């Protein structure tokens, strides 16, 4: 982990409320594990006070450039969307533990299921898997066509299915509806998205091997404040926990109570 | 002697900067980023007799210039703190202020007795903002007599000096301060968080699962400064000041108000390097101001004025 | 009926937005910028029996997300308020909530008696909390019995409903609230400012000449929300909520917490057009949220939950 | 008074910590009285919360452009100095009452004495006086050469003397030292600067006709909050006052206790 003032190289709106931002900085050299996140300070004046956790979406290690995608929703992400090329951005990272790449052998198949703003970290993951000669299939769920992004990019890496709840793009329904119906083959499942989606994946798809990326409100982002704890599954003592920021955000199937 | 060194009961500090309790865990995470020996002291996370999971999440919420937290005293419990956390910290050349909590006097006494024996614990910090289950949940910190009784009980068993950490959620904090001083407190920590709440407009419920939370960060600094200004004129024990400190200038303001050392809480979340950065900045500020020793500043905002008949 | 109209004791309001006392003078300045009839009500500056110059300057200081003030109840006195200020406001179609202050019960009684007879004063706001005045306020607001006695004395003479404006600088605000409700208060105003201080690093003295000041603005919103959440579950009289309101979203948060109307204070200094802007924005928010009437939101954050055994 | 989002056209450092900023906006049309001020919001996020009062230094009514000069000292003015050309700036103004121009007849002489960051409003005043065929003399006091600004501009309008405390530029000493020694003739004195300077002017120069521009910490800037009151001179009741923001900031000799 490093704290650094990086420089914004690119900022563009790519879907409804969704922005793509690329920055340059020394800390990019450390971003070798997909699924890690950055803790970004959007205001200089302690208003907003806390950093915002945002996943790494893509990395160019040689150019020391990193791309993130974010949804401008609340005050912090709105301010982020107002930053311009050339502005400095205070970033802490990379943080947390990413998706394990060695869960698969060469030639095996990974199924990547993303939902909404949970899609970004899967892009770097997919690229890294493809680099290791692992077959990737993507199922990307969005609310509607206007919310969808990065579909061409995922298509270039492997078979990509888009689902939308209102049917305006691709398959109509939830990602789980599609997977239950089409039953694509895979060895390991990786997912990131809203909790209800991940819960449906665990319950309905019941994958043998799977990794989930979790979200929780954070304070420090480095494991010190105990803001982001999750109770572990089936813990008789009731005191066992994991911190999303430093033990996660990615956990294997069955560790965290979804 | 260095410009920054401060000697308080139990705390021989290279500099007056320590991370505040609950905002630094037991130091492990920060130890990866800088040498903990650079700190004046470390206030560790509240320790209770039994391990505690704490409150459900969300446990934090942002507010204008501040944040709310309701962690709920999550900690691994007395045994593990003694066997794992404190020994880890013993590798660093830094005094430990052990924050202790409980819901009954006996809880505090038990933890105080055991923790104060740990070789690197050089002082205790009594967190009296906790609800007192025997007195119907009112906080130990809101009644001068209850606060004094708890202080006495802990002083009786502690092998190290005891700092009482005062709650700001009271009508007259000077009464509590005077009461615990009379009960034998060696110092005060001021202030703990203000009680606050945020409501989520979508769910229409409090953002924090526990509903209320403790307000910390820059927003509360003026309240802390006012309380330290008042209390430091009424007691003769030293005060560790805290609440919204983010810079060396803030530290100077706390000293002028009457603090003899400070703790940095929330700011560690925004910048994990804040404590050593403030230490360096503070040294330079004193050189620029031609202050030979930081202790000269303690209480200077009122020492030079007329005598303390405060008006509100 | 409009989505925004709210009827409270003495206050028949087109909308629930009023400027807070002391942040709007007697309306003259703002009347130049917009039609005061657009406001739900106006809380006028505290009136005392005699005219007051107030405190020496500096009277304001900025703090993170807030400000301190120690104006010291400067006002032209009862006679001029009756002969000049209130008649000026009578030209507008807006109910007046007359804020009254004093340092003795008799002061309050005298002002209450006379002001409540003014034709456009439809309710009184009893300022039992202003922290700035020497010998003043503080004791009335921190002791439930004294607060209740004052409320009773004023109720006895007032010809209009009486709102008691509570101080947040207390250990348990629900006790004061319940006491003044029992004493006959028709409503509550919550909250007045938190006591705070800033020290100037150059002069090494408090920035504000009066030393302490009242903290207002966004920084205090979480404290106000928490107090209104607690008090609204214990009393059955309506609450006018205030503290750091700067937007229609803030108004919604106050309603969800338990307020039945709101006052906007400090934000008027940042944007003199804030009150009518919030009125317009609020109407649109309710349409978007498909809320037929704003009163549906009052206390919704706790009404749907389990019963009020608050844990801190 | 208007509240408007204006656009920054120019921002430049012109002396030690002193910045010149020009903006464009409809509200400039109302800036016909020199000595009025603007109430500027430097932060969007209520941190800093309060607006900053800054004097009007120059106005181009046709182009709807206004120039201000400010010293970057505290947090608010530091943030202002970070704004860039093209940024929007939230301004309330013009506020207060300026220097009376009709205090002088054509052909009479005005002595304008400015100290440090009190100099800016005198520039627009001087221009307006010259327009009315009034002779202007300027005495501008600074701490040191590095703090001085706008001297050439004042020179173009009339005789200009600079004084510095350390003697690094112009006459060495205070403005009052110079005036006492050289005794320039004038009909009306206008001044703006630090209180000790204005106090010395009142006491030592004891001008027959003079106008002083005052500073006081402000809340609202429009007369509603009573933050900026000054006691009037020789008031037996002790309750008389003037508000700097709405009754001033300019007051004739003898009204306010200096
Ligand atoms: C590990 C991790 C990775 C993430 N990756 C991305 C990403 O790649 N792209 C993206 O758009 N979003 C991502 N998020 C969610 C993102 O952090 C929130 O959308 C963002 O913090 C909201 O900030 P705001 O200022 O818009 O909202 P506000 O409502 O102003 O936020 C207020 C507070 O709540 C917190 N908060 C609000 N929503 C969330 C949330 N969903 N998760 C965690 N904290 C929240 C904020 O961080 C802040 O502290 C990620 C979250 C986590 C935990
Ligand atoms: C009528 C008037 C005209 C002014 N014209 C100019 C001008 O043309 N150029 C210029 O550089 N300065 C001018 N000033 C002074 C200017 O307002 C302050 O320098 C500025 O507010 C300081 O803000 P800050 O953020 O740098 O300081 P901070 O210390 O962050 O300010 C904190 C608070 O104190 C107030 N404050 C601090 N110093 C002063 C001061 N000297 N006067 C009033 N309030 C103060 C601020 O407005 C703010 O509310 C003028 C002041 C007044 C009253
Ligand atoms: C997340 C969090 C956890 C805290 N936990 C404790 C605690 O366990 N014991 C305690 O005495 N104070 C605790 N505090 C209070 C801080 O030690 C400190 O008194 C307060 O936050 C004010 O300082 P700040 O504004 O610098 O954060 C906690 C504060 C925060 C923000
Ligand atoms: C400058 C100033 C003057 C005030 N004067 C009064 C007053 O005369 N009487 C009163 O009851 N409250 C007074 N208040 C308190 C406000 O009415 C309000 O309760 C408080 O400021 C919180 O609201 P805000 O955060 O929106 O400002 C004053 C507040 C300010 C900032
Ligand atoms: S965010 Fe602080 S422990 Fe995870
Ligand atoms: S600044 Fe508010 S009255 Fe002058």
CSV table of N, CA, C and O in Angstrom, one decimal, chain A residues 84, chain D residues 5-11 21-24 82-90:
chain,number,residue,atom,x,y,z
A,84,UNK,N,-11.0,17.1,-13.4
A,84,UNK,CA,-10.6,17.2,-14.8
A,84,UNK,C,-9.3,16.6,-15.1
A,84,UNK,O,-8.5,16.4,-14.2
D,5,UNK,N,-23.4,33.0,-10.3
D,5,UNK,CA,-22.2,32.2,-10.7
D,5,UNK,C,-21.5,32.9,-11.8
D,5,UNK,O,-21.9,32.9,-12.9
D,6,UNK,N,-20.4,33.5,-11.5
D,6,UNK,CA,-19.6,34.2,-12.5
D,6,UNK,C,-18.5,33.3,-13.0
D,6,UNK,O,-18.3,32.2,-12.5
D,7,UNK,N,-17.8,33.8,-14.1
D,7,UNK,CA,-16.8,33.0,-14.7
D,7,UNK,C,-15.4,33.7,-14.6
D,7,UNK,O,-15.3,34.9,-14.9
D,8,UNK,N,-14.4,32.9,-14.1
D,8,UNK,CA,-13.1,33.5,-14.0
D,8,UNK,C,-12.4,33.6,-15.3
D,8,UNK,O,-12.3,32.7,-16.1
D,9,UNK,N,-11.9,34.9,-15.6
D,9,UNK,CA,-11.3,35.1,-16.9
D,9,UNK,C,-9.8,35.2,-16.7
D,9,UNK,O,-9.0,35.0,-17.7
D,10,UNK,N,-9.3,35.5,-15.5
D,10,UNK,CA,-7.9,35.8,-15.3
D,10,UNK,C,-7.6,35.6,-13.9
D,10,UNK,O,-8.3,36.0,-13.0
D,11,UNK,N,-6.4,35.0,-13.6
D,11,UNK,CA,-6.0,34.8,-12.2
D,11,UNK,C,-4.5,34.9,-12.2
D,11,UNK,O,-3.8,34.1,-13.0
D,21,UNK,N,-7.6,38.8,-9.7
D,21,UNK,CA,-8.5,37.9,-10.3
D,21,UNK,C,-9.6,38.7,-11.0
D,21,UNK,O,-10.2,39.7,-10.5
D,22,UNK,N,-9.8,38.4,-12.3
D,22,UNK,CA,-10.9,39.0,-13.1
D,22,UNK,C,-12.0,38.0,-13.4
D,22,UNK,O,-11.7,36.9,-13.8
D,23,UNK,N,-13.2,38.5,-13.2
D,23,UNK,CA,-14.3,37.6,-13.6
D,23,UNK,C,-15.4,38.4,-14.4
D,23,UNK,O,-15.3,39.6,-14.4
D,24,UNK,N,-16.3,37.6,-15.0
D,24,UNK,CA,-17.3,38.2,-15.8
D,24,UNK,C,-18.7,37.8,-15.3
D,24,UNK,O,-18.8,36.6,-14.9
D,82,UNK,N,-6.4,28.9,-5.9
D,82,UNK,CA,-6.2,27.7,-6.6
D,82,UNK,C,-7.2,27.6,-7.8
D,82,UNK,O,-7.2,26.7,-8.6
D,83,UNK,N,-8.2,28.5,-7.8
D,83,UNK,CA,-9.2,28.5,-8.9
D,83,UNK,C,-8.5,28.8,-10.2
D,83,UNK,O,-7.6,29.6,-10.3
D,84,UNK,N,-9.0,28.3,-11.3
D,84,UNK,CA,-8.4,28.4,-12.6
D,84,UNK,C,-9.3,29.2,-13.6
D,84,UNK,O,-10.6,29.2,-13.4
D,85,UNK,N,-8.7,29.7,-14.6
D,85,UNK,CA,-9.5,30.4,-15.6
D,85,UNK,C,-10.6,29.4,-16.1
D,85,UNK,O,-10.3,28.2,-16.4
D,86,UNK,N,-11.8,29.9,-16.3
D,86,UNK,CA,-12.9,29.0,-16.7
D,86,UNK,C,-13.7,28.5,-15.6
D,86,UNK,O,-14.9,28.1,-15.8
D,87,UNK,N,-13.2,28.4,-14.4
D,87,UNK,CA,-13.9,28.0,-13.2
D,87,UNK,C,-15.0,29.0,-12.9
D,87,UNK,O,-14.9,30.2,-13.2
D,88,UNK,N,-16.1,28.5,-12.3
D,88,UNK,CA,-17.2,29.3,-11.9
D,88,UNK,C,-16.9,29.8,-10.4
D,88,UNK,O,-16.3,29.1,-9.7
D,89,UNK,N,-17.4,31.0,-10.1
D,89,UNK,CA,-17.2,31.6,-8.8
D,89,UNK,C,-18.6,32.2,-8.4
D,89,UNK,O,-19.2,33.0,-9.1
D,90,UNK,N,-19.0,31.7,-7.2
D,90,UNK,CA,-20.3,32.1,-6.6
D,90,UNK,C,-20.1,33.5,-5.9
D,90,UNK,O,-19.4,33.5,-4.8
